[in-house]
Each structure stands twice: as structure tokens, then as C-alpha cells.
CSV table of C-alpha atoms in Angstrom, one decimal:
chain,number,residue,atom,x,y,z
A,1,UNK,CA,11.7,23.3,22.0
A,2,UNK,CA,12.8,24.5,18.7
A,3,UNK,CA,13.9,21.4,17.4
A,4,UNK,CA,10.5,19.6,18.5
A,5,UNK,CA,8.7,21.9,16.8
A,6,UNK,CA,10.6,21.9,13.7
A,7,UNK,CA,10.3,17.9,14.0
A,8,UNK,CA,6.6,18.2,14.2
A,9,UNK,CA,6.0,20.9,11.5
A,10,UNK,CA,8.0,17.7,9.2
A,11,UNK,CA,5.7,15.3,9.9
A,12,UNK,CA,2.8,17.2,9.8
A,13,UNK,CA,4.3,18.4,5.9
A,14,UNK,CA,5.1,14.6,5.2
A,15,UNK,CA,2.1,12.7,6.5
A,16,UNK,CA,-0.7,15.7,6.2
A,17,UNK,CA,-0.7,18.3,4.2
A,18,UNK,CA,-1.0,19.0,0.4
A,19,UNK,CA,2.5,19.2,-0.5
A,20,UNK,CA,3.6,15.7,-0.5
A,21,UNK,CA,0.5,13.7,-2.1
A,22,UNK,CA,0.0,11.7,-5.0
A,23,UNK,CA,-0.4,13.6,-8.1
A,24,UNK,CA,0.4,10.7,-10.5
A,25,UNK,CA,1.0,6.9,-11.0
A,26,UNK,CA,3.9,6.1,-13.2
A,27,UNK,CA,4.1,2.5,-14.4
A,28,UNK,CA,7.4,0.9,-16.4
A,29,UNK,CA,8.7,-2.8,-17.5
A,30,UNK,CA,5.3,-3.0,-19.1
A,31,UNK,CA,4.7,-4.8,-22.8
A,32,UNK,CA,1.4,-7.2,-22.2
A,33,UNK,CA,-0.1,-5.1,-20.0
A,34,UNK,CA,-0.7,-1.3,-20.5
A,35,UNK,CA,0.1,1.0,-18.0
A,36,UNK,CA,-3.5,1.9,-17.5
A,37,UNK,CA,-4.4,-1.5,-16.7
A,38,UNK,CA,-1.7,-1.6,-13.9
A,39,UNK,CA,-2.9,1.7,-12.8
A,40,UNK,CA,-6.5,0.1,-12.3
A,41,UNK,CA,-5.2,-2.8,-10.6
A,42,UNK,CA,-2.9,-1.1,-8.0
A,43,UNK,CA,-5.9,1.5,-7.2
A,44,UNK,CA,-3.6,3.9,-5.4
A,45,UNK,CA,-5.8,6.6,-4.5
A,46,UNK,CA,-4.7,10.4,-5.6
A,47,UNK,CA,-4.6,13.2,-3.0
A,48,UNK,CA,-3.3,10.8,-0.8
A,49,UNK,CA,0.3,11.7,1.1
A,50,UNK,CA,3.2,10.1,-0.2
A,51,UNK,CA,4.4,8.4,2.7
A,52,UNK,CA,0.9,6.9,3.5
A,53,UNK,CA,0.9,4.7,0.2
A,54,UNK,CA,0.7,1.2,1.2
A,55,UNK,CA,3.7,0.1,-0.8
A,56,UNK,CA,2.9,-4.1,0.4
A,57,UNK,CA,-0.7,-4.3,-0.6
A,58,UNK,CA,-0.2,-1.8,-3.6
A,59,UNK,CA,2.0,-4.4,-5.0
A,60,UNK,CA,0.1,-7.7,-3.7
A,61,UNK,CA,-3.0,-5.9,-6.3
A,62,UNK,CA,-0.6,-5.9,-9.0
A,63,UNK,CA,0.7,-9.2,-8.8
A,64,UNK,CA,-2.8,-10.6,-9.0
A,65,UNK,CA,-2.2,-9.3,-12.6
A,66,UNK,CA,-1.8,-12.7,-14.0
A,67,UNK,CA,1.0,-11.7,-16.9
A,68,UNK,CA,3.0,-9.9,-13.7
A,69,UNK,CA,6.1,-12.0,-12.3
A,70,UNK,CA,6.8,-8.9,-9.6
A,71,UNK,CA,6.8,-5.2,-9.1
A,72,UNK,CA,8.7,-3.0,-7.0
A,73,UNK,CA,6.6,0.1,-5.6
A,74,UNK,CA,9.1,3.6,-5.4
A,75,UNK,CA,7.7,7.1,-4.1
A,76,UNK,CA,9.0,9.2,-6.5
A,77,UNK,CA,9.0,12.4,-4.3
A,78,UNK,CA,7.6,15.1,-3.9
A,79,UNK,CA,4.4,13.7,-5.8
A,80,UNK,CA,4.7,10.5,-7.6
A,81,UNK,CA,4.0,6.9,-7.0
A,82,UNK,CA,6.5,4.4,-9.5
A,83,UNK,CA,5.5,0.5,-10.2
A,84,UNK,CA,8.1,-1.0,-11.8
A,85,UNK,CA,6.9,-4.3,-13.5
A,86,UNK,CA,8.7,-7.2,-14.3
A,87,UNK,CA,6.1,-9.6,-16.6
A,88,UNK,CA,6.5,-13.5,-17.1
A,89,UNK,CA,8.2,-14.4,-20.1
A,90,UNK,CA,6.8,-17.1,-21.9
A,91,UNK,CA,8.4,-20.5,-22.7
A,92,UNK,CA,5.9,-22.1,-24.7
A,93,UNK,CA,2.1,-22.4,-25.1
A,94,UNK,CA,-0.2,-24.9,-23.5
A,95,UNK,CA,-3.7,-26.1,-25.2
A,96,UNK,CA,-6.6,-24.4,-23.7
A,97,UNK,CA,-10.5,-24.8,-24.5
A,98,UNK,CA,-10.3,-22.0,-26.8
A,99,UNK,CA,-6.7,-21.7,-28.4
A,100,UNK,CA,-3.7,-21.7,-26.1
A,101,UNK,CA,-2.5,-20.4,-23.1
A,102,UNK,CA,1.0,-19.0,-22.6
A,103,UNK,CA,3.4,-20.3,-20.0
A,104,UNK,CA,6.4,-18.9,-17.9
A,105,UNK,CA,9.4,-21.0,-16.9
A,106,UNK,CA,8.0,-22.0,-13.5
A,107,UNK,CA,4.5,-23.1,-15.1
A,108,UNK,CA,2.2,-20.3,-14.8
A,109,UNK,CA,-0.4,-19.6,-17.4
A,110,UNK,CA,-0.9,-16.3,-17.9
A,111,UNK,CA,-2.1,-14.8,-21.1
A,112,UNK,CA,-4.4,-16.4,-23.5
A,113,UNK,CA,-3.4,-16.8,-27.7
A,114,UNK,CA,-5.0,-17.9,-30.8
A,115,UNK,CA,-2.2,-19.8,-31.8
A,116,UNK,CA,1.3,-20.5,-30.8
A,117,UNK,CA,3.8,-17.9,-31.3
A,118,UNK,CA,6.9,-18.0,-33.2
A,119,UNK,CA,9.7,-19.6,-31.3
A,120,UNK,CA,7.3,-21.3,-28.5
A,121,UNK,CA,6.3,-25.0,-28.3
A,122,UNK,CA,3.5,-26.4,-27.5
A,123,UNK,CA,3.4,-28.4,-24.2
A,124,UNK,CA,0.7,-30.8,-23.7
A,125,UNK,CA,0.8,-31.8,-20.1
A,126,UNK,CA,-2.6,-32.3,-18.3
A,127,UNK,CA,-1.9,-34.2,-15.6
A,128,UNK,CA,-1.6,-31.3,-13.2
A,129,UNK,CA,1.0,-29.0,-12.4
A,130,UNK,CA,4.2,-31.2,-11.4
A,131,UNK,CA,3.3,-32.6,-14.8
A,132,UNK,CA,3.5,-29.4,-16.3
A,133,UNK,CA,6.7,-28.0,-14.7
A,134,UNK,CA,8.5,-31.7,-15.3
A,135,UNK,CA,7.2,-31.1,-19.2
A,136,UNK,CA,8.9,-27.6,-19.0
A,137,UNK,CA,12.3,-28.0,-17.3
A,138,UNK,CA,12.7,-30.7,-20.1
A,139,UNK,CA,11.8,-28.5,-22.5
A,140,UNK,CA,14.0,-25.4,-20.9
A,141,UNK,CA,17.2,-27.8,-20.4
A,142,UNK,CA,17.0,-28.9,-23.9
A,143,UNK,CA,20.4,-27.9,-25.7
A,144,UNK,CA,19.9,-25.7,-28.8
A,145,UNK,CA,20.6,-27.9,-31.1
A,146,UNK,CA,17.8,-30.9,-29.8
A,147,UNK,CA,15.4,-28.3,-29.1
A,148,UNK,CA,15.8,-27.0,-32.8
A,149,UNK,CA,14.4,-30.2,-33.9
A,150,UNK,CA,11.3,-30.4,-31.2
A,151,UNK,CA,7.8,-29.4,-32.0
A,152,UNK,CA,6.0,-30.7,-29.3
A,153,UNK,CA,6.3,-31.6,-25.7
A,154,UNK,CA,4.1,-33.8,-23.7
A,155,UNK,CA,3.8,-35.5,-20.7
A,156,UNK,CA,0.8,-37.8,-19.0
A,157,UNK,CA,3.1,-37.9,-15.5
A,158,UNK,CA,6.3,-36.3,-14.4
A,159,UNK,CA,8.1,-39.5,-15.4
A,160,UNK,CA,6.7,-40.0,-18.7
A,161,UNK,CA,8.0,-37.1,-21.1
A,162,UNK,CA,7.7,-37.3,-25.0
A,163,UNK,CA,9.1,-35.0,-27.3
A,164,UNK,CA,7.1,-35.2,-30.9
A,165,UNK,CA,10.3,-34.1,-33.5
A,166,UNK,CA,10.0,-32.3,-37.2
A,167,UNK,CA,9.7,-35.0,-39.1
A,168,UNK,CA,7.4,-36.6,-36.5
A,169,UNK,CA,9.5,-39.2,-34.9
A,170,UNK,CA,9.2,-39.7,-31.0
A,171,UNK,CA,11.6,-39.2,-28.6
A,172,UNK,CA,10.5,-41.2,-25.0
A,173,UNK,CA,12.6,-38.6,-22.7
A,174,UNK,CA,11.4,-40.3,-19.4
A,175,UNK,CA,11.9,-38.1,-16.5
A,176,UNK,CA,14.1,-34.8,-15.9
A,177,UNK,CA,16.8,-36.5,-14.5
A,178,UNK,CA,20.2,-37.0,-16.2
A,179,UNK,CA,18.5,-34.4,-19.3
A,180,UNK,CA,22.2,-33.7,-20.1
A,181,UNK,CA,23.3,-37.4,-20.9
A,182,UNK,CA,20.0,-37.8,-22.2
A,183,UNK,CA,20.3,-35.1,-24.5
A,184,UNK,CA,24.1,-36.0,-25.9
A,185,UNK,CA,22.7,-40.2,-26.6
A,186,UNK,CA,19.6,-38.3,-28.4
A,187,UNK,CA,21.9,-36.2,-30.4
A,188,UNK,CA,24.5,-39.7,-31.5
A,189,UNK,CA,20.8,-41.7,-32.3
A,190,UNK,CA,19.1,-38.9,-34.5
A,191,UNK,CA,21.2,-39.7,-37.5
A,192,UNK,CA,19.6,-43.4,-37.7
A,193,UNK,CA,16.0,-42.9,-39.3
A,194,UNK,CA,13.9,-44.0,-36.9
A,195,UNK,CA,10.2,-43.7,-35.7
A,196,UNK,CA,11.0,-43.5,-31.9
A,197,UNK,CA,14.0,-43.0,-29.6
A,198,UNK,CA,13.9,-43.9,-26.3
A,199,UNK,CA,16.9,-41.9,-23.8
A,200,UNK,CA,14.9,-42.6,-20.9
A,201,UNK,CA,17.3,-44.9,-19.7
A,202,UNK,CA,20.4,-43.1,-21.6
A,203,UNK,CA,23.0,-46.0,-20.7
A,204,UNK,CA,20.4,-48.2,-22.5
A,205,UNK,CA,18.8,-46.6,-25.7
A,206,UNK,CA,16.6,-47.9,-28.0
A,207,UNK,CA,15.2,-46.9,-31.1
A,208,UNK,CA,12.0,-48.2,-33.5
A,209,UNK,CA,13.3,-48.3,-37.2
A,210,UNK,CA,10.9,-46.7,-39.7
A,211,UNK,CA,9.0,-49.0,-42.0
A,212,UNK,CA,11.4,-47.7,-44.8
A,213,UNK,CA,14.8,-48.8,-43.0
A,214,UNK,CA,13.0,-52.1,-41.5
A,215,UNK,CA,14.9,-55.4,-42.6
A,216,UNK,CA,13.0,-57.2,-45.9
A,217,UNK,CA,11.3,-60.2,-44.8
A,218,UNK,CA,12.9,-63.7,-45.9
């Protein structure tokens, strides 16, 4: 008898009175975002006890957040709800209608700029989003020393990826396949002065001599 009632004086402490609510929303991992804006979004409602917090469709709100990759919900007890944020981290911009439009690793755009960033690429892939995300994984396999020479990335289908360099040759990459290979038979052609290389087929490159290097006519 004791015990039941001490287990139902619990419950009724946990789930129903005033000593266990929500007094406060703390949100962390945030730099894009600001924490009231996560606040708004996950719309946990104050007064409400602890254990009642929907943790599943508290986060599901938050992730609609389009700069949020995921978020972990914690009851920080006796009175606290925690969101932990982890935000997309961009890997280069895309053109928009009105500037650009940054892009995580798996493709997502998520945040809109006036201009490219320091450090991110422009990838101009319109052709859907398989065409994006082949445009990206060549642009995220690239070793440092190719992608230090890369100013643009584009791609019209998943097969067909160009990479536009600093001093404005082309570089047909083809498709994501064999990027590695690819990469090393870019790496032996750049020293030639050339106005395209072509790795798509790496066991077979070509390249298109610039008019200065071109052969005088007989």
C-alpha cells in the first residue's frame, strides 16, 4: 500500500504538478540560426511538465529549419528543455534568381548569399538534383591540390561534369567514377598549356592546345 502510494505521488509530481515543467528553452550548436529562431520553430510550450514534451515532433519542427542538418531534444531536469543543433555546412554555392544559394555535402540548399563566400565554389548544375549531387561528390573528392586550381563546377547531366580552372582552361571530368585516377592524369596534363583537358576517360586523355602553343601553319 505504501509503495503504491509513494509510486503514484511520483507520477503525479512528474507528469502533473508544477515542479517539473518547462521554465526555459536552451538552444546550442547554433551559428546561422539564432537561438530565438530555433525557439520559435520548436514552439515548446512553457508550463508544460517535463516528461510531457514531445521530444519526436519537437525536433521534426526544427529540422524544417532549412540551415538544420539534425537536433537532439534533452530534458534538462527539473525545468529545462535542451535542443542541440547540428547545421549543414556548406560546400559551395549554387546560382539562384537573386544571388546564390548555399549548399551542404549531400545537396541541400539551405541559406541564401549575395555572393560566394571565401573558400566555396560555385556549382552550376541545373539539371536536377542527381545532377547536383554528381556536380558535388566531384567537387568534394577533388584532392587539394586540383581543387586549389578550380573555380567553377558544372554539370548539364550526372555524366557530363566540367571543371572551369584559374586561368580558365576546361577540364571535361565526365562522371564520378574513377575521380581518383581521374584526378592523378589531371594533375601529370596541367603542366602542358592547354585550353581543355579531357580525364573522362583517364586511360585515354586528351587535351586542346591553346592558340599560343598551337603548331605554325606551313
Amino acid at each position: 500500500m505504501a509503495v503504491g502510494l509513494i509510486i503514484g505521488v511520483l507520477v503525479w509530481v512528474v507528469g502533473w504538478s508544477s515542479l517539473l515543467v518547462v521554465r526555459s528553452v536552451r538552444v546550442l550548436g547554433t551559428a546561422m540560426l539564432s537561438p530565438e529562431q530555433v525557439r520559435q520553430a520548436a514552439a515548446v510550450p512553457l508550463d508544460t511538465p517535463l516528461i510531457r514534451v514531445e521530444a519526436d515532433a519537437t525536433a521534426d519542427r526544427v529540422r524544417a529549419l532549412a540551415p538544420v542538418q539534425s537536433v537532439e531534444v534533452r530534458r534538462g531536469w527539473p525545468n529545462e528543455v535542451v535542443l542541440v543543433v547540428t547545421e549543414r555546412v556548406p560546400v559551395a554555392v549554387l546560382p539562384a534568381d537573386r544571388g546564390f544559394q548555399l549548399v551542404d555535402g549531400s545537396g541541400v540548399a539551405f541559406a541564401p548569399v549575395a555572393a560566394p563566400p571565401a573558400g566555396l565554389l560555385v556549382v552550376d548544375a541545373r539539371g536536377g538534383s542527381e545532377v547536383r549531387r554528381a556536380a558535388l561528390d566531384v567537387l568534394t573528392g577533388l584532392p587539394a591540390r586540383v581543387r586549389a586550381q578550380v573555380v567553377q563546377v558544372a554539370a548539364t547531366t550526372r555524366d557530363d561534369v566540367r571543371l572551369r580552372l584559374r586561368d580558365g582552361a576546361t577540364v571535361v571530368w565526365g562522371s564520378v567514377e574513377r575521380g581518383d585516377l581521374k584526378a592523378r592524369v589531371l594533375v601529370a596534363l596541367l603542366p602542358q598549356d592547354a585550353l581543355a583537358y579531357d580525364v573522362s576517360a583517364p586511360e585515354l586523355p586528351t587535351t586542346r592546345p591553346s592558340k599560343k602553343t598551337d603548331p605554325a601553319p606551313q
